[in-house]
Every structure is written in C-alpha cells, then in structure tokens.
mmCIF file of C-alpha atoms in Angstrom:
data_model
loop_
_atom_site.group_PDB
_atom_site.id
_atom_site.type_symbol
_atom_site.label_atom_id
_atom_site.label_comp_id
_atom_site.label_asym_id
_atom_site.label_seq_id
_atom_site.Cartn_x
_atom_site.Cartn_y
_atom_site.Cartn_z
ATOM 1 C CA MET E 13 -14.059 37.432 -31.282
ATOM 2 C CA GLN E 14 -12.184 37.162 -27.840
ATOM 3 C CA ALA E 15 -11.708 33.864 -26.360
ATOM 4 C CA ILE E 16 -9.532 32.424 -23.660
ATOM 5 C CA GLN E 17 -6.802 30.135 -25.035
ATOM 6 C CA LEU E 18 -3.963 28.160 -24.038
ATOM 7 C CA ASP E 19 -1.267 26.999 -26.063
ATOM 8 C CA GLN E 20 0.418 24.512 -23.543
ATOM 9 C CA VAL E 21 -1.129 22.822 -20.605
ATOM 10 C CA GLY E 22 0.460 24.306 -17.115
ATOM 11 C CA GLY E 23 -0.512 26.652 -14.465
ATOM 12 C CA PRO E 24 -3.384 29.352 -14.498
ATOM 13 C CA GLU E 25 -0.462 31.402 -16.261
ATOM 14 C CA VAL E 26 -0.950 29.797 -19.742
ATOM 15 C CA LEU E 27 -4.621 31.314 -20.183
ATOM 16 C CA GLN E 28 -4.456 34.088 -22.339
ATOM 17 C CA VAL E 29 -6.975 36.446 -24.109
ATOM 18 C CA VAL E 30 -6.943 35.948 -27.909
ATOM 19 C CA GLU E 31 -8.780 36.977 -31.101
ATOM 20 C CA THR E 32 -10.538 34.230 -32.768
ATOM 21 C CA PRO E 33 -12.793 33.619 -35.827
ATOM 22 C CA ARG E 34 -16.595 33.760 -34.554
ATOM 23 C CA PRO E 35 -17.786 30.423 -34.980
ATOM 24 C CA ARG E 36 -20.774 29.529 -37.300
ATOM 25 C CA ALA E 37 -23.656 27.255 -36.736
ATOM 26 C CA LYS E 38 -23.700 23.659 -38.269
ATOM 27 C CA ALA E 39 -26.585 21.481 -38.678
ATOM 28 C CA GLY E 40 -28.120 20.758 -35.406
ATOM 29 C CA GLU E 41 -26.056 23.731 -33.529
ATOM 30 C CA ILE E 42 -27.062 27.133 -32.296
ATOM 31 C CA VAL E 43 -24.257 30.121 -31.653
ATOM 32 C CA VAL E 44 -24.698 31.718 -28.473
ATOM 33 C CA ARG E 45 -23.617 34.866 -27.669
ATOM 34 C CA ASN E 46 -22.358 34.567 -24.210
ATOM 35 C CA ARG E 47 -23.096 36.487 -21.375
ATOM 36 C CA TYR E 48 -21.288 34.435 -18.474
ATOM 37 C CA ALA E 49 -19.538 31.321 -18.307
ATOM 38 C CA GLY E 50 -19.099 28.942 -15.380
ATOM 39 C CA VAL E 51 -15.793 28.323 -13.939
ATOM 40 C CA ASN E 52 -15.307 24.593 -12.763
ATOM 41 C CA PHE E 53 -12.743 22.209 -11.543
ATOM 42 C CA ILE E 54 -13.015 20.401 -14.915
ATOM 43 C CA ASP E 55 -11.554 23.500 -16.746
ATOM 44 C CA THR E 56 -8.348 23.046 -14.404
ATOM 45 C CA TYR E 57 -7.971 19.555 -14.972
ATOM 46 C CA PHE E 58 -7.701 20.233 -18.909
ATOM 47 C CA ARG E 59 -5.466 23.361 -18.287
ATOM 48 C CA SER E 60 -3.042 21.217 -16.148
ATOM 49 C CA GLY E 61 -3.256 18.108 -18.394
ATOM 50 C CA VAL E 62 -4.966 15.921 -15.640
ATOM 51 C CA TYR E 63 -7.218 15.206 -18.479
ATOM 52 C CA GLN E 64 -5.710 15.392 -22.002
ATOM 53 C CA THR E 65 -6.425 17.654 -24.752
ATOM 54 C CA GLU E 66 -5.007 18.962 -27.791
ATOM 55 C CA VAL E 67 -3.452 22.483 -27.960
ATOM 56 C CA PRO E 68 -4.136 25.408 -28.625
ATOM 57 C CA THR E 69 -7.655 24.954 -26.998
ATOM 58 C CA SER E 70 -10.051 26.998 -25.148
ATOM 59 C CA LEU E 71 -11.877 26.044 -22.115
ATOM 60 C CA GLY E 72 -15.378 26.236 -20.525
ATOM 61 C CA GLN E 73 -18.072 23.482 -20.113
ATOM 62 C CA GLU E 74 -21.182 25.809 -19.592
ATOM 63 C CA GLY E 75 -22.596 29.257 -20.184
ATOM 64 C CA ALA E 76 -25.563 31.311 -20.745
ATOM 65 C CA GLY E 77 -26.630 33.933 -23.280
ATOM 66 C CA ASP E 78 -28.618 34.955 -26.390
ATOM 67 C CA VAL E 79 -29.023 32.804 -29.464
ATOM 68 C CA VAL E 80 -27.911 34.765 -32.531
ATOM 69 C CA GLU E 81 -27.870 31.884 -35.175
ATOM 70 C CA VAL E 82 -29.796 28.557 -35.742
ATOM 71 C CA GLY E 83 -28.425 25.726 -37.555
ATOM 72 C CA GLU E 84 -30.367 23.376 -39.954
ATOM 73 C CA GLY E 85 -32.570 21.050 -38.282
ATOM 74 C CA VAL E 86 -33.008 22.918 -34.791
ATOM 75 C CA GLU E 87 -36.887 23.507 -34.314
ATOM 76 C CA ALA E 88 -36.908 23.730 -30.458
ATOM 77 C CA ILE E 89 -34.949 26.868 -30.019
ATOM 78 C CA SER E 90 -35.127 30.345 -32.144
ATOM 79 C CA THR E 91 -32.783 33.304 -32.760
ATOM 80 C CA GLY E 92 -33.369 35.528 -29.507
ATOM 81 C CA ASP E 93 -34.063 32.938 -27.150
ATOM 82 C CA SER E 94 -31.987 32.853 -23.942
ATOM 83 C CA VAL E 95 -30.072 29.542 -23.276
ATOM 84 C CA ALA E 96 -27.900 28.055 -20.603
ATOM 85 C CA TYR E 97 -26.132 25.381 -22.108
ATOM 86 C CA LEU E 98 -23.422 22.554 -21.594
ATOM 87 C CA GLY E 99 -20.252 23.330 -24.130
ATOM 88 C CA ASN E 100 -17.230 21.550 -24.985
ATOM 89 C CA GLN E 101 -14.026 23.327 -23.841
ATOM 90 C CA ASN E 102 -15.643 26.513 -25.411
ATOM 91 C CA THR E 103 -17.569 28.774 -23.181
ATOM 92 C CA TYR E 104 -14.708 31.080 -22.201
ATOM 93 C CA ALA E 105 -15.514 33.210 -25.302
ATOM 94 C CA GLN E 106 -17.706 35.854 -26.593
ATOM 95 C CA TYR E 107 -19.714 33.258 -28.961
ATOM 96 C CA SER E 108 -19.975 29.535 -28.677
ATOM 97 C CA ALA E 109 -21.257 26.908 -31.226
ATOM 98 C CA VAL E 110 -23.505 24.638 -29.262
ATOM 99 C CA ASP E 111 -25.094 21.354 -29.659
ATOM 100 C CA ALA E 112 -28.720 22.304 -29.537
ATOM 101 C CA THR E 113 -29.751 19.414 -27.469
ATOM 102 C CA GLN E 114 -27.341 20.575 -24.932
ATOM 103 C CA ALA E 115 -29.234 23.764 -24.277
ATOM 104 C CA MET E 116 -31.987 24.777 -22.071
ATOM 105 C CA LYS E 117 -34.270 28.012 -22.629
ATOM 106 C CA PHE E 118 -34.948 30.149 -19.464
ATOM 107 C CA ASP E 119 -36.878 33.086 -19.022
ATOM 108 C CA PRO E 120 -34.689 35.922 -18.151
ATOM 109 C CA SER E 121 -37.235 37.637 -16.230
ATOM 110 C CA VAL E 122 -37.622 34.654 -13.844
ATOM 111 C CA VAL E 123 -33.924 33.317 -13.925
ATOM 112 C CA SER E 124 -31.092 35.625 -14.114
ATOM 113 C CA PHE E 125 -28.460 34.974 -16.719
ATOM 114 C CA GLU E 126 -25.822 34.691 -13.717
ATOM 115 C CA THR E 127 -27.897 31.959 -11.918
ATOM 116 C CA ALA E 128 -28.567 30.191 -15.465
ATOM 117 C CA ALA E 129 -24.948 30.175 -16.305
ATOM 118 C CA ALA E 130 -24.024 28.980 -12.465
ATOM 119 C CA SER E 131 -26.666 26.383 -12.299
ATOM 120 C CA LEU E 132 -26.227 23.673 -15.292
ATOM 121 C CA LEU E 133 -23.010 21.821 -15.240
ATOM 122 C CA GLN E 134 -23.025 21.784 -11.164
ATOM 123 C CA GLY E 135 -26.692 21.208 -10.892
ATOM 124 C CA LEU E 136 -26.984 18.382 -13.696
ATOM 125 C CA THR E 137 -23.906 16.990 -11.989
ATOM 126 C CA ALA E 138 -25.665 16.710 -8.646
ATOM 127 C CA HIS E 139 -29.122 15.445 -10.007
ATOM 128 C CA THR E 140 -27.343 12.537 -12.090
ATOM 129 C CA LEU E 141 -25.539 11.598 -8.960
ATOM 130 C CA VAL E 142 -28.159 11.843 -6.507
ATOM 131 C CA THR E 143 -30.944 9.931 -8.824
ATOM 132 C CA ARG E 144 -28.571 7.799 -11.160
ATOM 133 C CA SER E 145 -25.232 6.996 -9.397
ATOM 134 C CA TYR E 146 -26.929 6.172 -6.038
ATOM 135 C CA GLU E 147 -30.575 6.856 -5.829
ATOM 136 C CA VAL E 148 -31.190 8.692 -2.671
ATOM 137 C CA LYS E 149 -34.177 7.660 -0.641
ATOM 138 C CA PRO E 150 -35.963 9.026 2.431
ATOM 139 C CA GLY E 151 -33.900 8.150 5.416
ATOM 140 C CA ASP E 152 -30.565 7.686 3.852
ATOM 141 C CA TRP E 153 -27.580 8.660 5.701
ATOM 142 C CA VAL E 154 -25.235 10.690 2.820
ATOM 143 C CA LEU E 155 -21.829 12.112 3.256
ATOM 144 C CA VAL E 156 -21.002 14.912 1.018
ATOM 145 C CA GLN E 157 -17.344 15.817 0.870
ATOM 146 C CA ALA E 158 -16.592 19.698 0.415
ATOM 147 C CA GLY E 159 -20.240 20.203 1.356
ATOM 148 C CA ALA E 160 -19.794 24.063 1.109
ATOM 149 C CA GLY E 161 -18.507 23.949 -2.318
ATOM 150 C CA GLY E 162 -20.334 24.801 -5.607
ATOM 151 C CA THR E 163 -21.515 21.005 -6.440
ATOM 152 C CA GLY E 164 -21.418 20.112 -2.826
ATOM 153 C CA ARG E 165 -24.058 22.644 -1.810
ATOM 154 C CA ILE E 166 -26.333 21.488 -4.471
ATOM 155 C CA LEU E 167 -25.766 17.848 -3.404
ATOM 156 C CA VAL E 168 -26.806 18.697 0.092
ATOM 157 C CA GLN E 169 -30.075 20.576 -1.085
ATOM 158 C CA LEU E 170 -31.084 17.686 -3.264
ATOM 159 C CA CYS E 171 -30.291 15.069 -0.738
ATOM 160 C CA LYS E 172 -32.556 16.840 1.821
ATOM 161 C CA LEU E 173 -35.233 17.406 -0.947
ATOM 162 C CA SER E 174 -34.965 13.428 -1.236
ATOM 163 C CA GLY E 175 -35.726 12.972 2.567
ATOM 164 C CA ALA E 176 -32.271 11.999 3.545
ATOM 165 C CA LYS E 177 -29.770 13.077 6.651
ATOM 166 C CA VAL E 178 -26.996 14.894 5.372
ATOM 167 C CA ILE E 179 -23.459 15.191 6.759
ATOM 168 C CA ALA E 180 -21.016 17.704 5.043
ATOM 169 C CA THR E 181 -17.557 17.954 5.441
ATOM 170 C CA VAL E 182 -15.844 21.553 5.199
ATOM 171 C CA SER E 183 -12.483 23.166 6.113
ATOM 172 C CA SER E 184 -13.553 25.899 8.254
ATOM 173 C CA GLN E 185 -16.426 27.326 10.556
ATOM 174 C CA PRO E 186 -17.585 29.664 7.827
ATOM 175 C CA LYS E 187 -17.832 27.074 5.190
ATOM 176 C CA ALA E 188 -19.637 24.836 7.767
ATOM 177 C CA ASP E 189 -22.345 27.722 8.253
ATOM 178 C CA VAL E 190 -22.687 27.731 4.409
ATOM 179 C CA ALA E 191 -23.152 23.897 4.316
ATOM 180 C CA ARG E 192 -25.787 24.103 7.148
ATOM 181 C CA GLN E 193 -27.616 26.709 5.529
ATOM 182 C CA ALA E 194 -27.703 24.614 2.558
ATOM 183 C CA GLY E 195 -29.441 22.030 4.772
ATOM 184 C CA ALA E 196 -26.910 19.608 6.097
ATOM 185 C CA ASP E 197 -27.905 18.147 9.362
ATOM 186 C CA TYR E 198 -24.238 17.789 10.606
ATOM 187 C CA THR E 199 -20.847 19.321 9.470
ATOM 188 C CA ILE E 200 -17.187 17.876 10.061
ATOM 189 C CA LEU E 201 -14.348 20.089 10.030
ATOM 190 C CA TYR E 202 -12.060 17.513 8.221
ATOM 191 C CA THR E 203 -8.791 20.297 8.956
ATOM 192 C CA GLU E 204 -9.463 19.254 12.958
ATOM 193 C CA GLU E 205 -10.990 15.469 13.064
ATOM 194 C CA SER E 206 -10.784 12.106 11.488
ATOM 195 C CA VAL E 207 -13.776 12.064 9.074
ATOM 196 C CA PRO E 208 -14.447 8.405 9.318
ATOM 197 C CA GLU E 209 -14.437 8.697 13.210
ATOM 198 C CA ALA E 210 -16.730 11.671 13.236
ATOM 199 C CA VAL E 211 -19.087 10.137 10.942
ATOM 200 C CA ARG E 212 -19.404 6.834 13.379
ATOM 201 C CA ARG E 213 -20.116 9.308 16.108
ATOM 202 C CA ILE E 214 -22.961 10.638 14.461
ATOM 203 C CA VAL E 215 -24.204 7.213 12.748
ATOM 204 C CA PRO E 216 -22.467 4.223 13.988
ATOM 205 C CA ASP E 217 -23.123 1.931 11.110
ATOM 206 C CA GLY E 218 -21.769 4.597 8.879
ATOM 207 C CA VAL E 219 -23.397 6.099 5.666
ATOM 208 C CA HIS E 220 -25.230 4.560 2.985
ATOM 209 C CA VAL E 221 -23.321 6.712 0.269
ATOM 210 C CA VAL E 222 -20.470 9.059 -0.022
ATOM 211 C CA TYR E 223 -20.328 11.626 -2.781
ATOM 212 C CA ASP E 224 -16.759 12.848 -3.120
ATOM 213 C CA GLY E 225 -15.488 15.311 -5.671
ATOM 214 C CA VAL E 226 -12.492 15.968 -3.786
ATOM 215 C CA GLY E 227 -10.551 12.791 -5.009
ATOM 216 C CA LYS E 228 -6.937 11.824 -3.866
ATOM 217 C CA SER E 229 -6.964 13.431 -0.060
ATOM 218 C CA THR E 230 -10.421 12.104 0.656
ATOM 219 C CA PHE E 231 -10.744 9.036 -0.834
ATOM 220 C CA GLU E 232 -9.869 6.584 2.124
ATOM 221 C CA GLY E 233 -11.768 8.328 4.507
ATOM 222 C CA SER E 234 -15.181 8.167 2.252
ATOM 223 C CA ILE E 235 -14.489 4.408 2.132
ATOM 224 C CA ALA E 236 -13.935 4.039 5.712
ATOM 225 C CA SER E 237 -17.235 6.115 6.445
ATOM 226 C CA LEU E 238 -19.511 3.889 4.545
ATOM 227 C CA ARG E 239 -21.688 1.263 6.261
ATOM 228 C CA ARG E 240 -22.321 -2.402 4.897
ATOM 229 C CA LEU E 241 -23.404 -2.407 1.379
ATOM 230 C CA GLY E 242 -22.656 1.042 1.046
ATOM 231 C CA THR E 243 -21.718 3.057 -2.235
ATOM 232 C CA MET E 244 -19.004 5.558 -2.864
ATOM 233 C CA ALA E 245 -19.244 7.886 -5.687
ATOM 234 C CA SER E 246 -15.850 9.421 -6.569
ATOM 235 C CA PHE E 247 -16.797 12.184 -9.171
ATOM 236 C CA GLY E 248 -13.843 14.529 -9.164
ATOM 237 C CA ASN E 249 -10.030 14.991 -8.477
ATOM 238 C CA ALA E 250 -10.091 18.667 -6.729
ATOM 239 C CA SER E 251 -7.058 17.258 -4.561
ATOM 240 C CA GLY E 252 -5.636 15.115 -7.046
ATOM 241 C CA THR E 253 -6.559 11.689 -9.060
ATOM 242 C CA VAL E 254 -7.329 8.790 -7.039
ATOM 243 C CA PRO E 255 -4.160 6.271 -7.168
ATOM 244 C CA PRO E 256 -5.356 2.596 -8.244
ATOM 245 C CA VAL E 257 -7.364 0.804 -5.939
ATOM 246 C CA SER E 258 -7.299 -2.804 -5.021
ATOM 247 C CA ILE E 259 -10.740 -4.293 -5.668
ATOM 248 C CA LEU E 260 -10.560 -6.815 -2.752
ATOM 249 C CA ASN E 261 -10.551 -3.916 -0.100
ATOM 250 C CA LEU E 262 -14.143 -3.544 -1.313
ATOM 251 C CA GLY E 263 -15.071 -7.231 -0.320
ATOM 252 C CA LYS E 264 -15.019 -6.825 3.579
ATOM 253 C CA ASN E 265 -18.333 -4.465 3.687
ATOM 254 C CA ASN E 266 -19.568 -5.642 0.151
ATOM 255 C CA LEU E 267 -19.079 -2.037 -1.069
ATOM 256 C CA VAL E 268 -20.035 -0.407 -4.366
ATOM 257 C CA LEU E 269 -17.502 2.023 -5.936
ATOM 258 C CA MET E 270 -18.244 4.392 -8.620
ATOM 259 C CA ARG E 271 -16.294 6.809 -10.778
ATOM 260 C CA PRO E 272 -19.415 8.332 -12.679
ATOM 261 C CA ARG E 273 -19.037 11.423 -15.565
ATOM 262 C CA LEU E 274 -22.038 13.428 -16.074
ATOM 263 C CA TYR E 275 -21.873 13.161 -19.686
ATOM 264 C CA GLY E 276 -22.440 9.453 -19.395
ATOM 265 C CA TYR E 277 -25.711 9.999 -17.983
ATOM 266 C CA LEU E 278 -26.786 12.456 -20.876
ATOM 267 C CA VAL E 279 -26.341 10.075 -23.753
ATOM 268 C CA THR E 280 -29.881 9.666 -25.222
ATOM 269 C CA SER E 281 -32.767 12.308 -25.794
ATOM 270 C CA GLU E 282 -34.885 10.542 -23.164
ATOM 271 C CA GLU E 283 -32.094 11.000 -20.505
ATOM 272 C CA LYS E 284 -31.180 14.788 -21.632
ATOM 273 C CA GLU E 285 -34.946 15.422 -21.540
ATOM 274 C CA ARG E 286 -35.196 13.893 -18.025
ATOM 275 C CA HIS E 287 -32.395 15.627 -16.348
ATOM 276 C CA PHE E 288 -32.432 19.154 -18.008
ATOM 277 C CA GLY E 289 -36.198 18.948 -17.469
ATOM 278 C CA ALA E 290 -36.177 18.265 -13.703
ATOM 279 C CA LEU E 291 -33.213 20.946 -13.353
ATOM 280 C CA ALA E 292 -35.318 23.477 -14.983
ATOM 281 C CA GLU E 293 -38.355 22.753 -12.975
ATOM 282 C CA LEU E 294 -36.456 22.812 -9.652
ATOM 283 C CA ILE E 295 -34.969 26.294 -10.609
ATOM 284 C CA ALA E 296 -38.170 27.665 -11.804
ATOM 285 C CA GLN E 297 -39.858 26.471 -8.471
ATOM 286 C CA LYS E 298 -36.892 28.040 -6.645
ATOM 287 C CA LYS E 299 -36.157 24.722 -4.699
ATOM 288 C CA LEU E 300 -32.437 25.153 -5.215
ATOM 289 C CA ASP E 301 -30.318 27.970 -4.119
ATOM 290 C CA PHE E 302 -27.268 28.622 -6.591
ATOM 291 C CA GLN E 303 -24.900 30.926 -4.630
ATOM 292 C CA ILE E 304 -22.549 32.785 -6.764
ATOM 293 C CA PHE E 305 -19.133 33.554 -4.802
ATOM 294 C CA LYS E 306 -17.546 35.946 -7.182
ATOM 295 C CA ILE E 307 -17.658 37.082 -10.809
ATOM 296 C CA TYR E 308 -14.581 37.864 -12.804
ATOM 297 C CA ASP E 309 -13.909 39.770 -16.163
ATOM 298 C CA LEU E 310 -13.277 37.401 -18.981
ATOM 299 C CA LYS E 311 -9.505 38.610 -18.961
ATOM 300 C CA ASP E 312 -9.191 37.442 -15.306
ATOM 301 C CA ALA E 313 -9.916 33.888 -15.858
ATOM 302 C CA ALA E 314 -6.369 32.808 -14.559
ATOM 303 C CA GLN E 315 -7.131 34.480 -11.138
ATOM 304 C CA ALA E 316 -10.499 32.558 -11.262
ATOM 305 C CA HIS E 317 -8.492 29.250 -11.441
ATOM 306 C CA ILE E 318 -6.064 30.227 -8.714
ATOM 307 C CA ASP E 319 -8.893 31.134 -6.291
ATOM 308 C CA LEU E 320 -10.889 28.003 -7.227
ATOM 309 C CA GLN E 321 -8.002 25.766 -6.611
ATOM 310 C CA SER E 322 -7.152 27.405 -3.320
ATOM 311 C CA ARG E 323 -10.318 25.879 -2.056
ATOM 312 C CA LYS E 324 -11.280 29.026 0.012
ATOM 313 C CA THR E 325 -14.479 29.498 -2.244
ATOM 314 C CA THR E 326 -18.010 28.700 -1.580
ATOM 315 C CA GLY E 327 -20.367 28.253 -4.533
ATOM 316 C CA LYS E 328 -20.042 29.304 -7.966
ATOM 317 C CA LEU E 329 -17.340 31.342 -9.901
ATOM 318 C CA LEU E 330 -18.141 32.972 -13.153
ATOM 319 C CA LEU E 331 -16.581 34.674 -15.974
ATOM 320 C CA GLN E 332 -18.547 37.924 -17.386
ATOM 321 C CA ILE E 333 -18.149 38.135 -21.199
ATOM 322 C CA PRO E 334 -17.710 41.401 -22.458
ATOM 323 C CA TRP E 335 -19.946 42.798 -25.514
ATOM 324 C CA GLU E 336 -18.326 43.825 -28.509
#
C-alpha cells in the first residue's frame, strides 16, 4: 500500500510516498481503508522533531474511511461500516490499523467522508477544552487565539453554544470575517495592535479564559489578557514551544495555567463515550460548521504542511487517499 513516510526529522521535504505492507487487525482493532486523512499541526511537530518520534515513521492522527477488517473482540463495529477515527501517526496511508475504541461510526448519507475526516481531532480538542480544561458558562468572556484556524473556529462555535462572549484574534481582515461568521463577537488583528490592550478596551476586567494553540508568540499576551482568577489553556505550539515560565508570575492575579493534551481526556471508556458521543450529536444536528480549506493528493502532503505552517489557511486541510 502507499503511505507517507519520513526517514529523518526535518522540513516538509522529508515526506516521501513509499510502498509498505498493509496492516492486519489485532485483537481490539479494526483496519480502515482510508478515503481522507486530516492534516494537523501535531503532524508538523512530529515531522520537525518538536515531539520526539522514532524514524522511519508515518504521520497522521485522524482519518475517515471504510472498515475492511475487524479484529477479535470488536463488537460495536463491523466490516463495511463508515468510520472516522483517531490514529497514531498512521493515517497518511491507504490502510490504517486502528484501536476500535477510538473510532466513531457515521452515516455517509448524512455526513460526508470529508466532514468526518475534518471533524474528529479538532472537534474533540475543542470539546475537551471547553468542557474539561475550563468549563465555559453563560456570560463568560473567552479569548480564542487564532480564531479563524481549524481548531479556533470550532472553539468559537462551541463557546457561543455555551452562551459566552467570544473575542478572536486573527492576522488579517479576511480571517476576521471568517471568525465573525463562526460567531465571534469581537475580532482583534494581532498584526496591527496589542492583544491585551485591545481586550481591555472590550472588557476592562479581562477575560475568564484564553484558549491558545499558537504558543510562543502569543503566550505573554494571553496571560496579560486574563482577569483575576482567570484560566490560560495553552494547547499548541504553532509558533514554537513556550519557554519555561516562572510560576510566581501567576500569583499576582491568582491565575490558573494549563497545558492540556487531548488524549489525556480520552483515557477511560466513560471519557471516550462522553466526548465522542457529544461530538457526534453536534455534527448530526449540524450545530458545528467544519470548514474545509483545501484537499490535497496524498503525494502532496509536503505542500499541505507548508501551507499549514504559513498560517495563511483557514479551516481544515485534508489529504485525499488514492484507491488501489
């Protein structure tokens, strides 16, 4: 089968199409014939060495396709089912072996394969952030850094569904339009003004929570935008990893600082059922809009990484997987 592989960490140029053996389903697993794979910043972290990984390796944390094999002990999923799933650096490929508890069935007559592939990682990330990292409540003020990006747009929508007031930071006017269409009450062009100063003009006390997936370049501004007893959820490294922080700096306003990971919220069967189920319901009810920015051929995975890291995209990037 075809798969994207890297033999060394580095830039997008290390991504190559190779032929590898098709996986077989072990106990508790399913094998999925992929139609689409999601492209996410975490893929660039593994590729570049920000997150350590053994090489050679493939990439990809989510995909959608058709179940072609079911391992021993799997009862809730059958051959022929359509599923979206969380992978483990193995979705940039024609076939993937998947933990069956990390897969979500869907009806392709209701939800397209493209939407299914685009929704899972960012949707679950956003849902766990607004329900577990800091539970957003009606009347809360929320700052979403990079509010026009893939996860940012979903965060904006979920916060509005929870009754919050949302401020989104963006880099350009077109991206401000995207964030407002997602429901943002206010937008801040971080390329033109100080984010903390702009936040304080909107809400003088500061915001209750900041969801920051950008990392290094926005961290200090996010902290400065919080009110007393505010919460900072730093969940990504798009601009680089956040340098070491002095815990004493949080004491002035009794701030809470978190560095949550999605998979830390999906450990028990109850947690998986809660978050997968809630996301599936929101998708089925069409309460969330997953915007797909561009679909690339599998062989063009390197270009997808270049475009994603340029921070000029809005919404989701997908790889279309060729059929044999």
